mmCIF file of C-alpha atoms and ligand atoms in Angstrom:
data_model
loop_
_atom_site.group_PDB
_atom_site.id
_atom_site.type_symbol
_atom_site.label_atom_id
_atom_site.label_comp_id
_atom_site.label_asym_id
_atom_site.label_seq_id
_atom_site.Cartn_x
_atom_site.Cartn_y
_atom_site.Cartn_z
ATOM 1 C CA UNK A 254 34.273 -66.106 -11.576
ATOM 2 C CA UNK A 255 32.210 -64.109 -14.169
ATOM 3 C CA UNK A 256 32.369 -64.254 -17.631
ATOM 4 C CA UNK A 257 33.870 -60.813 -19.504
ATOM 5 C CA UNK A 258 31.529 -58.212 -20.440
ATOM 6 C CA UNK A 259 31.509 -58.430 -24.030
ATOM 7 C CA UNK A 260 31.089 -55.501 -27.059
ATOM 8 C CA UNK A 261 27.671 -57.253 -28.234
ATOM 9 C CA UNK A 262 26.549 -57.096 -24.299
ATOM 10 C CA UNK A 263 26.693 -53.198 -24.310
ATOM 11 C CA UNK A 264 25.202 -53.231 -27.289
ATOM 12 C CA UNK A 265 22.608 -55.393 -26.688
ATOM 13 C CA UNK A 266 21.880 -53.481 -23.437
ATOM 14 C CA UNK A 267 22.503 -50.306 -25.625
ATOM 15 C CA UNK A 268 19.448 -51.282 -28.125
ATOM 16 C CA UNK A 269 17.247 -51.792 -25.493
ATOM 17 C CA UNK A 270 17.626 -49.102 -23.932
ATOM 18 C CA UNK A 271 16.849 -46.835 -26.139
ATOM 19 C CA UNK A 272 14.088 -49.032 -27.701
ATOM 20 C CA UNK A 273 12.251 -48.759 -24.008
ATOM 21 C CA UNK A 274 13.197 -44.757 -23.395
ATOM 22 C CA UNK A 275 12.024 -44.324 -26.975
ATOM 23 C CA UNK A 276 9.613 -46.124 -27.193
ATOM 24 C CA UNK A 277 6.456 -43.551 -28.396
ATOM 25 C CA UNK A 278 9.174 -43.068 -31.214
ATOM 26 C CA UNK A 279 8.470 -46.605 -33.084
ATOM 27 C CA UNK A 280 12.403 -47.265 -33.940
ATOM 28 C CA UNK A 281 13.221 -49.842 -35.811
ATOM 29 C CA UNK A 282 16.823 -49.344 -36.111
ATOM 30 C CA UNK A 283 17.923 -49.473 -32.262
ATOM 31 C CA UNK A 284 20.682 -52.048 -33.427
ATOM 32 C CA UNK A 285 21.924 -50.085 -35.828
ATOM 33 C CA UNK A 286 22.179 -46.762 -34.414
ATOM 34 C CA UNK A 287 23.933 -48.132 -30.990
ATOM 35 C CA UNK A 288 26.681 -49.628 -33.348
ATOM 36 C CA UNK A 289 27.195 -46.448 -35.790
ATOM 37 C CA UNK A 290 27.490 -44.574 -31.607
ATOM 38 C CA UNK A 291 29.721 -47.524 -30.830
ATOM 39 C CA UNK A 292 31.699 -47.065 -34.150
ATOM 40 C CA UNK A 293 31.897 -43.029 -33.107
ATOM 41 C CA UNK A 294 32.897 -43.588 -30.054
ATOM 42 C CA UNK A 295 35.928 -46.197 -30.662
ATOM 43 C CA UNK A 296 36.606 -44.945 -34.242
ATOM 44 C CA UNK A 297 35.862 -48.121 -35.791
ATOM 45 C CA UNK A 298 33.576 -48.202 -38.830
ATOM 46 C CA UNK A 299 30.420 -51.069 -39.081
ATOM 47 C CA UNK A 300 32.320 -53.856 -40.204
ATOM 48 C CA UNK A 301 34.678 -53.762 -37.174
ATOM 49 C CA UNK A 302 32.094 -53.020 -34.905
ATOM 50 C CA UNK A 303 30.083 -56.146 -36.337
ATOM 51 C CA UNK A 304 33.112 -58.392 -36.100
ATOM 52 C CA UNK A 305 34.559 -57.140 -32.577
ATOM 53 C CA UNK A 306 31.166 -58.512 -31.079
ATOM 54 C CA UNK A 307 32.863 -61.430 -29.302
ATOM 55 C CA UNK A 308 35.286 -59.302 -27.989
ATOM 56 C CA UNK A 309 35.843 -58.383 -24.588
ATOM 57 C CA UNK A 310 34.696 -54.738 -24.257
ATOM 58 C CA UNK A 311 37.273 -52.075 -23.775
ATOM 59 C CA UNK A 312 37.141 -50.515 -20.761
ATOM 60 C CA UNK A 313 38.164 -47.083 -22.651
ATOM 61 C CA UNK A 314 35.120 -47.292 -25.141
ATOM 62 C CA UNK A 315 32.569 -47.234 -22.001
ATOM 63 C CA UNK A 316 32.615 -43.627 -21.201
ATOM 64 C CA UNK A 317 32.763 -42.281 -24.533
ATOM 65 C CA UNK A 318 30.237 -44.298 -25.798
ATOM 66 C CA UNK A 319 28.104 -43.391 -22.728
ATOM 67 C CA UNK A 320 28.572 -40.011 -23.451
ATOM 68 C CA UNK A 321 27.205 -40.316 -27.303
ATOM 69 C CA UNK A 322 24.174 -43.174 -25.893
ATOM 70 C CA UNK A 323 22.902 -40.198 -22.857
ATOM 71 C CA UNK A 324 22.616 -37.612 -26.295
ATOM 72 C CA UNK A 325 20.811 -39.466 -27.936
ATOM 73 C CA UNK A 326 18.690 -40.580 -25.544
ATOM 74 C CA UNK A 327 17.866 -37.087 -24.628
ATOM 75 C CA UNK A 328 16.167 -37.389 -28.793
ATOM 76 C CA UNK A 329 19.350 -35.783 -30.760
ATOM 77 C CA UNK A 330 19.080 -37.412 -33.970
ATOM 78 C CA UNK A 331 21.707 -39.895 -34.854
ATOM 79 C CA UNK A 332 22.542 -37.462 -37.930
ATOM 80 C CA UNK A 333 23.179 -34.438 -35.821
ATOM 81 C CA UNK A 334 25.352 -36.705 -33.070
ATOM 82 C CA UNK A 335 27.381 -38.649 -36.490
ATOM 83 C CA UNK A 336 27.452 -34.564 -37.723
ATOM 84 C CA UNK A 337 26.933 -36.162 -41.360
ATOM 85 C CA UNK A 338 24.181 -37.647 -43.516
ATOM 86 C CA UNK A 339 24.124 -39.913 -46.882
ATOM 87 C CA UNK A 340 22.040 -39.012 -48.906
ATOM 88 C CA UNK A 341 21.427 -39.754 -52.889
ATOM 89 C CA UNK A 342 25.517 -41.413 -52.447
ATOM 90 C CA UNK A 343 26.779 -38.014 -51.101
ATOM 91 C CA UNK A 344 27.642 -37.386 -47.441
ATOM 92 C CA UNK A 345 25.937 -34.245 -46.348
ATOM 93 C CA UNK A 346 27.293 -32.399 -43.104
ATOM 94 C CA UNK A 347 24.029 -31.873 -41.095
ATOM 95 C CA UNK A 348 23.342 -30.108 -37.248
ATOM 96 C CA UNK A 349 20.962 -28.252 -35.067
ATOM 97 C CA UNK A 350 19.798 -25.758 -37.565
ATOM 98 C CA UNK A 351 18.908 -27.971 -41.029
ATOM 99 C CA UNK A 352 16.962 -30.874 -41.693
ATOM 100 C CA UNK A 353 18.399 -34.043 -41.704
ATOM 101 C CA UNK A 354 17.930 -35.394 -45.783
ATOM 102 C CA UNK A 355 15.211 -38.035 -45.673
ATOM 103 C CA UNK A 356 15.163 -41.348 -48.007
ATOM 104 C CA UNK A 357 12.207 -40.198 -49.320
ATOM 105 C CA UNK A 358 13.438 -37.561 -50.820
ATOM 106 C CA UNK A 359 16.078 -38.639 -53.372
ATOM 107 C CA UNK A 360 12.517 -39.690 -55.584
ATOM 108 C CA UNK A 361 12.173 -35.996 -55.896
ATOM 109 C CA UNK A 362 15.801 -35.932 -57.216
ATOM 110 C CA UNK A 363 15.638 -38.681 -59.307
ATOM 111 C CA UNK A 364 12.160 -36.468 -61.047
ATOM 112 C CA UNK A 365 14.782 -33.929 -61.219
ATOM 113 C CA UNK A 366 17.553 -35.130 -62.800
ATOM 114 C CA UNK A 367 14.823 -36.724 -65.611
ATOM 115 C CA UNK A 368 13.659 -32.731 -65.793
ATOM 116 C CA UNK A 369 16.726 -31.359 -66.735
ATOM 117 C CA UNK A 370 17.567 -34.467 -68.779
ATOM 118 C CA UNK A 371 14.661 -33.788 -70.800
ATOM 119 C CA UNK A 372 14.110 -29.911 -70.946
ATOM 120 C CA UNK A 373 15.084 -28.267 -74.136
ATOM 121 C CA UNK A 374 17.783 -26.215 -72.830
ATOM 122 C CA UNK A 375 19.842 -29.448 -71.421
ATOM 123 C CA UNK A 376 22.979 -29.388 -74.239
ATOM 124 C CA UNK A 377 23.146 -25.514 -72.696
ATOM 125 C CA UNK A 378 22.430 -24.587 -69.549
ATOM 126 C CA UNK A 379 19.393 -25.424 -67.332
ATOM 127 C CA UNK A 380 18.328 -22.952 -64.860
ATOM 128 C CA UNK A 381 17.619 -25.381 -61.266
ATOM 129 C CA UNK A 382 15.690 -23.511 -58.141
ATOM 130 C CA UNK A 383 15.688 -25.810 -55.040
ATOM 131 C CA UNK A 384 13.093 -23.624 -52.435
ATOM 132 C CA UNK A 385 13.825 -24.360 -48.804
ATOM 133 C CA UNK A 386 17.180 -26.037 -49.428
ATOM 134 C CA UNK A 387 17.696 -27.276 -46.295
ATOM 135 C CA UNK A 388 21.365 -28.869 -45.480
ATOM 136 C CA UNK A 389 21.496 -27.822 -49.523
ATOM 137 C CA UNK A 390 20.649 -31.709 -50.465
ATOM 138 C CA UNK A 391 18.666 -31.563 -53.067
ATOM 139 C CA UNK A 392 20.086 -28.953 -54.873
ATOM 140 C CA UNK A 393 23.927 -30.131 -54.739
ATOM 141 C CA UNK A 394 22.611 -34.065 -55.353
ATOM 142 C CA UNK A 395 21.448 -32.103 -59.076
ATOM 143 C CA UNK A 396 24.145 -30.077 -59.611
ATOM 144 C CA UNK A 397 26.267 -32.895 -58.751
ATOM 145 C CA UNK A 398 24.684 -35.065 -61.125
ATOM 146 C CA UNK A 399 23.583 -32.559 -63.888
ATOM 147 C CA UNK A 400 26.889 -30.685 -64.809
ATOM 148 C CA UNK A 401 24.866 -28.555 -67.032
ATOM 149 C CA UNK A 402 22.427 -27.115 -64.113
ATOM 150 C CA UNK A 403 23.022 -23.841 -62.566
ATOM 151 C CA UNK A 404 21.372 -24.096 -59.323
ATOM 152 C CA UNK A 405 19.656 -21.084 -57.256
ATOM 153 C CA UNK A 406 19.167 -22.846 -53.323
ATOM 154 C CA UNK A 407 17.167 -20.576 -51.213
ATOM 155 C CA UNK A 408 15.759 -20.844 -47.965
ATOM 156 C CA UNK A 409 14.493 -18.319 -45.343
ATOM 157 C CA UNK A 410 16.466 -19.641 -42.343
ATOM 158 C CA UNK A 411 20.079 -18.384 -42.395
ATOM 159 C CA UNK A 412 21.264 -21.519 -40.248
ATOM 160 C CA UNK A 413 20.203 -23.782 -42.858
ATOM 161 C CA UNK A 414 21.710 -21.787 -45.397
ATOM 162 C CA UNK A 415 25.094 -22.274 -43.571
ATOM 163 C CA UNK A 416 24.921 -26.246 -43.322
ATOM 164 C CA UNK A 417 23.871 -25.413 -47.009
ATOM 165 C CA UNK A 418 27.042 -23.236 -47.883
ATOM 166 C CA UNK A 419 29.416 -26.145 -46.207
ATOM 167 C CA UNK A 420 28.010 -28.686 -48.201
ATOM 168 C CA UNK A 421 28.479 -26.702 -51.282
ATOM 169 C CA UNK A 422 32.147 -25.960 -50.559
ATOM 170 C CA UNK A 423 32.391 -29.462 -49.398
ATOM 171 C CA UNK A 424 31.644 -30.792 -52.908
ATOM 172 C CA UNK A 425 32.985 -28.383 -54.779
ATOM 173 C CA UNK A 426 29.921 -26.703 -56.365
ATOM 174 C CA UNK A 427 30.431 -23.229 -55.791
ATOM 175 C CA UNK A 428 30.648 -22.275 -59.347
ATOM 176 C CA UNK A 429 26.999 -23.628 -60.512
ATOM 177 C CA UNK A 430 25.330 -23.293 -57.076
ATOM 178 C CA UNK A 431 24.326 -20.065 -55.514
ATOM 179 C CA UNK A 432 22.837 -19.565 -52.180
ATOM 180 C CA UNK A 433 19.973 -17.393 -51.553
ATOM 181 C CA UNK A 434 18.308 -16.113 -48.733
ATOM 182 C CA UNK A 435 14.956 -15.056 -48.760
ATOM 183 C CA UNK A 436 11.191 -16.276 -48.552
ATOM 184 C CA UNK A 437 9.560 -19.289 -51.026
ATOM 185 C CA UNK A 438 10.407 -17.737 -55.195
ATOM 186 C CA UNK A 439 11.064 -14.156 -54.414
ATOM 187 C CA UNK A 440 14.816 -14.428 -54.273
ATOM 188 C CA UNK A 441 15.063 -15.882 -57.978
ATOM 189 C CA UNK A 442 16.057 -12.971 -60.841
ATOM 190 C CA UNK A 443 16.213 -15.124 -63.787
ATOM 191 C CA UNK A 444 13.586 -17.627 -64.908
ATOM 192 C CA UNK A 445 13.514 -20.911 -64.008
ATOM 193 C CA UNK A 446 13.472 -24.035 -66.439
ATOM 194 C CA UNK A 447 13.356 -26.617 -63.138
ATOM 195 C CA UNK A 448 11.891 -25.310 -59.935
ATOM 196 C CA UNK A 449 12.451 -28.220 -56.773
ATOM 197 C CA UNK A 450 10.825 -27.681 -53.629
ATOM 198 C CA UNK A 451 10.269 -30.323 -50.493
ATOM 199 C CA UNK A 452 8.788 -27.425 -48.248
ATOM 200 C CA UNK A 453 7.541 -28.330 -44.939
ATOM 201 C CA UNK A 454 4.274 -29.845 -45.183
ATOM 202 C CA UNK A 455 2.814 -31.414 -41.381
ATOM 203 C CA UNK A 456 -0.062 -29.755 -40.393
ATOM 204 C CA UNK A 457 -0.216 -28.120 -36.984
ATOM 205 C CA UNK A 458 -1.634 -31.058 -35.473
ATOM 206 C CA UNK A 459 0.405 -34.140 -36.840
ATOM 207 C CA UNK A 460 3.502 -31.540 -35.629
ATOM 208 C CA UNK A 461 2.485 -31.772 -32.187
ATOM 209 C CA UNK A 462 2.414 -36.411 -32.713
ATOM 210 C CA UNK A 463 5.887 -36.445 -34.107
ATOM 211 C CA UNK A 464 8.440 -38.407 -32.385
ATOM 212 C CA UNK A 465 10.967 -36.005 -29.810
ATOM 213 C CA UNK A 466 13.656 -36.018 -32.255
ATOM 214 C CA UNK A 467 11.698 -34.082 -34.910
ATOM 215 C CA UNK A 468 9.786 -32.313 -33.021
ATOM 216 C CA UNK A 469 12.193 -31.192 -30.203
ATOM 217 C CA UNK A 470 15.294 -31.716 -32.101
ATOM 218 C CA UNK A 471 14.943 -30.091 -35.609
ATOM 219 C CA UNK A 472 13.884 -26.806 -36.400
ATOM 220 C CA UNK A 473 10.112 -26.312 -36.845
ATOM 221 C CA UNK A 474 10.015 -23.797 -39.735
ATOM 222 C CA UNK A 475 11.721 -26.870 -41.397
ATOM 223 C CA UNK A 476 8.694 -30.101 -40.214
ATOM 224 C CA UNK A 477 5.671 -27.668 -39.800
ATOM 225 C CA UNK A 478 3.883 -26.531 -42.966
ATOM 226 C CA UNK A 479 0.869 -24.406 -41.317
ATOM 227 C CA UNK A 480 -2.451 -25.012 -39.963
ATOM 228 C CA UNK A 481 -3.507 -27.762 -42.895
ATOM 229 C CA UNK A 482 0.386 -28.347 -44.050
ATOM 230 C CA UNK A 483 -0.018 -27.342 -48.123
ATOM 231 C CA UNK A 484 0.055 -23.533 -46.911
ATOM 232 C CA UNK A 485 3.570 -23.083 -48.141
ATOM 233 C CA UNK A 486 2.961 -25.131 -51.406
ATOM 234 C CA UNK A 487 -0.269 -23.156 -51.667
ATOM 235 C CA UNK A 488 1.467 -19.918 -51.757
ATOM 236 C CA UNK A 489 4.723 -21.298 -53.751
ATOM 237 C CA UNK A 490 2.231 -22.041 -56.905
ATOM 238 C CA UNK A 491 1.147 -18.768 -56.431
ATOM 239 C CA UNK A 492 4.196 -17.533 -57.563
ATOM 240 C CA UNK A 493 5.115 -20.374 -60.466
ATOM 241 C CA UNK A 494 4.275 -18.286 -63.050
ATOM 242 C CA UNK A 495 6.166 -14.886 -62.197
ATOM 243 C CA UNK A 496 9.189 -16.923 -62.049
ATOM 244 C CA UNK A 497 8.734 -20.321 -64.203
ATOM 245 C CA UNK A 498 10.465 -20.244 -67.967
ATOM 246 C CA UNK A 499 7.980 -20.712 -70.756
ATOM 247 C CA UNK A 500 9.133 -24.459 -70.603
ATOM 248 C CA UNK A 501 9.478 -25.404 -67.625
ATOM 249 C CA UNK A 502 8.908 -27.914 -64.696
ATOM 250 C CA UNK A 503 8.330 -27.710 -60.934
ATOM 251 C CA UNK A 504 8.602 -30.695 -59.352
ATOM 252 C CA UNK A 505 7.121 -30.693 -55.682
ATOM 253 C CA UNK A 506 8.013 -33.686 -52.695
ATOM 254 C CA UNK A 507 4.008 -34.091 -49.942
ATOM 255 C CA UNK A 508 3.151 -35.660 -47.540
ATOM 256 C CA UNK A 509 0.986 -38.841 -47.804
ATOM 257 C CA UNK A 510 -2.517 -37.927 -49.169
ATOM 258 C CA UNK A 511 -1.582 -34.310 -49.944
ATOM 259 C CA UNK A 512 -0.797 -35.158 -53.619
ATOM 260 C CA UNK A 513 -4.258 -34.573 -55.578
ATOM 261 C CA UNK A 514 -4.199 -31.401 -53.018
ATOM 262 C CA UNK A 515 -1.086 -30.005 -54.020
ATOM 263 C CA UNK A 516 -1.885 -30.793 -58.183
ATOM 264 C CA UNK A 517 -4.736 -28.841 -57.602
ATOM 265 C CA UNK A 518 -3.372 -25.949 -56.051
ATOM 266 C CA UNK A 519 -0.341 -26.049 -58.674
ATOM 267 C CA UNK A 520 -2.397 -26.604 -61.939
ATOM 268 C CA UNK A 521 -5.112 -24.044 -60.909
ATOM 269 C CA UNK A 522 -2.713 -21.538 -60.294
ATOM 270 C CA UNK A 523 -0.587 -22.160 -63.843
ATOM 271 C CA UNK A 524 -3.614 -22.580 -65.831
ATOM 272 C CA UNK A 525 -5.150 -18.931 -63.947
ATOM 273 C CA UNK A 526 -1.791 -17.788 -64.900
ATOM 274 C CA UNK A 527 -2.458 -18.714 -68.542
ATOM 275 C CA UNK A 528 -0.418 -21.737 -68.941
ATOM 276 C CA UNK A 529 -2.137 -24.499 -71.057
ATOM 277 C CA UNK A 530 -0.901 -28.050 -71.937
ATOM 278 C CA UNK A 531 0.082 -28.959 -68.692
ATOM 279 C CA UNK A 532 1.534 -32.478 -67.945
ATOM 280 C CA UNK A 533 1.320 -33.789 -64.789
ATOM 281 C CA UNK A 534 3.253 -37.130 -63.149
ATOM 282 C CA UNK A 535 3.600 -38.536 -60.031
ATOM 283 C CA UNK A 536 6.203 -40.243 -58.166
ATOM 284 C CA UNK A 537 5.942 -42.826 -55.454
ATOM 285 C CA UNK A 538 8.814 -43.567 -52.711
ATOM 286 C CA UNK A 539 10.007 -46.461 -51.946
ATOM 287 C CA UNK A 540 7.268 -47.329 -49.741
ATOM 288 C CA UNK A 541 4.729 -46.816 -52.308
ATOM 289 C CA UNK A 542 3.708 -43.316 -51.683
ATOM 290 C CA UNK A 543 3.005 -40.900 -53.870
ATOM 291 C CA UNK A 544 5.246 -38.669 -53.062
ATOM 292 C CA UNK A 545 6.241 -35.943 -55.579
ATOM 293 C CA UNK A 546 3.968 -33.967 -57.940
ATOM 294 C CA UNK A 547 6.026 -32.798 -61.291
ATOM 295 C CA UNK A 548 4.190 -30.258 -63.389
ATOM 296 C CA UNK A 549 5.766 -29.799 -66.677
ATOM 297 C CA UNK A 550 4.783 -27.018 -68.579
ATOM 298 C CA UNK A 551 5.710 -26.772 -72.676
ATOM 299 C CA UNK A 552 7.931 -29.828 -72.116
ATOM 300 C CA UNK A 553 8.414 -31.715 -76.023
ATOM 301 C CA UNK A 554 6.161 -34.522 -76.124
ATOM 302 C CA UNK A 555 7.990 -37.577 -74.971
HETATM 303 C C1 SAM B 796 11.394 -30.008 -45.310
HETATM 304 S S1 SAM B 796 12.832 -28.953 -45.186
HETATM 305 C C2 SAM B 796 13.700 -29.499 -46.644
HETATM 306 C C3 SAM B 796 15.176 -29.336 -46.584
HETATM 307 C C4 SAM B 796 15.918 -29.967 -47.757
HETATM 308 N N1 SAM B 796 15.467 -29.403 -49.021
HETATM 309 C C5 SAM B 796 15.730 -31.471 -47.770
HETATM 310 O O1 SAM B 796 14.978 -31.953 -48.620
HETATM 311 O O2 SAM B 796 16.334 -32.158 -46.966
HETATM 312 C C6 SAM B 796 12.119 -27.408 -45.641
HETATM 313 C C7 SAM B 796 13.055 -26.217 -45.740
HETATM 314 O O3 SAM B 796 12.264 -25.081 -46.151
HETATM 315 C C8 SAM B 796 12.698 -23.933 -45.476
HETATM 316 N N2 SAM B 796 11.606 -22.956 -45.449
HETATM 317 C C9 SAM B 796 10.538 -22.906 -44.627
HETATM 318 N N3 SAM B 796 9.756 -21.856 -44.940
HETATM 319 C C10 SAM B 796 10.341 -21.243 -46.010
HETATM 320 C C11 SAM B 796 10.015 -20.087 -46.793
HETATM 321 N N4 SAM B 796 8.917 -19.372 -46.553
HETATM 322 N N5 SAM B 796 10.840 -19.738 -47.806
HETATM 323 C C12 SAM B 796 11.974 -20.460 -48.046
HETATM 324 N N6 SAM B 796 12.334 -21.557 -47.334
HETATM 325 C C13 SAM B 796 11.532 -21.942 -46.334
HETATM 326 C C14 SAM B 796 13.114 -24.458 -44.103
HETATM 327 O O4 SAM B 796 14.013 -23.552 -43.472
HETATM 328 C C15 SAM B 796 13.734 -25.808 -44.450
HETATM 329 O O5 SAM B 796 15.117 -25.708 -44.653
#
């Protein structure tokens, strides 16, 4: 007689399957993601699906899980299958069209929040920019947290600015946020006292390395940054001063080893511009990285 298939055998089996199909990808997480699929497909949430291990598997959670295990085998992000994202304690509704919010990135938040904290204008209003707002994460994780920020998120793809606009509605931030549409600063009619901006920044070649899911999966104008990767940064400081406040800060998320690259390109172009006493930090993620460049400009000592 054989033993029952158990819920931990398909998702052992589960884990290594998609740790040998993906295996260029270098996941980590193959556990993990085959029980939040497991959780989707039974409607169970972690816990459960942790403590229904010694249970005899279902025969109705075998096709539906199949179903969600063949998708993301075929490299759809876990993200895009789950439809939703946490990110900075907020669950983001993400999808074929918008970056899926990484980790990484609440550092530049938490740089942000501090900026608006400490900008003159905070017991008023503060005037936020988030360029290339993606699923709108970084700019509703501020507005969220800052109830004094009025945030302008812009982004040149009109899909992301959807996922963007759902999100918004979804946390009900339509009266500080506004959505525009248009390329890097040039949107933006009022100055800016915090100016946010985790713009794509591969290069060209470490594009064409990236695991299937990024590179096949999410949109490109979102990963890929130009030739070197700083392109976009390059010609975002280019436009700092035409729309930066007199006191002001932009605060910038790189990639790893772009960070004396991007300070250069930022401080050159504010200091061309005429902008002295510039005060420049850096941020490191929770790997260690430095990881966001924040230029403050007239800022109170402090
Ligand atoms: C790295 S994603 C960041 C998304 C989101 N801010 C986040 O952190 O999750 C970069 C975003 O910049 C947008 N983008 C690319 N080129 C742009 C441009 N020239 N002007 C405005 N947005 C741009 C992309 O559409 C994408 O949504």
């Amino acid at each position: 007689m054989t033993s029952p298939r158990l819920v931990r055998d398909l998702l052992h089996e589960a884990a290594q399957r998609l740790l040998t199909v993906h295996a260029a990808d270098g996941i980590d997480d193959a556990r993990l993601q085959v029980e939040l699929l497991y959780g989707l497909a039974t409607g169970l949430d972690r816990v459960h699906v942790i403590a229904a291990g010694g249970d005899t598997l279902p025969a109705a959670a075998v096709e539906p899980f199949e179903v969600l295990m063949e998708r993301r085998l075929q490299h759809e992000p876990l993200a895009y299958i789950r439809g939703k994202r946490e990110f900075f304690g907020m669950t983001f509704e993400v999808g074929p069209g918008c970056l899926v919010p990484r980790p990484e990135t609440e550092t530049l938040v938490e740089a942000a929040l501090e900026a608006v904290k400490a900008h003159p204008g905070a017991r008023r209003l503060v005037r936020v920019a988030d360029i290339g707002t993606g699923s709108g994460a970084i700019a509703l994780a501020v507005a969220q947290h800052s109830p004094n920020a009025k945030v302008y998120a812009v982004d040149v793809s009109t899909e992301a600015l959807q996922w963007a606009g759902r999100n918004m509605r979804r946390f009900g931030l339509q009266d500080r946020v506004v959505l525009l549409a248009g390329d890097l600063a040039e949107p933006l009619s009022e100055p800016i006292d915090v100016l946010l901006a985790n713009l794509p920044y591969v290069s060209t070649d470490e594009f064409e390395a990236l695991p299937a899911q990024i590179r096949e999966r999410e949109p490109r104008i979102a990963v890929e940054g130009g030739p070197q990767g700083v392109e976009l940064i390059a010609r975002l400081a280019q436009q700092l001063d035409a729309h930066l406040a007199p006191v002001a800060a932009a605060i910038f998320e790189v990639g790893a080893g772009q960070i004396s690259w991007a300070e250069e390109l930022v401080t050159n172009a504010l200091t061309e511009a005429g902008r002295t006493g510039l005060d420049v930090r850096y941020h490191r993620d929770l790997r260690g990285i430095r990881r966001v460049l924040e230029v403050r400009v007239g800022y109170p000592a402090g």
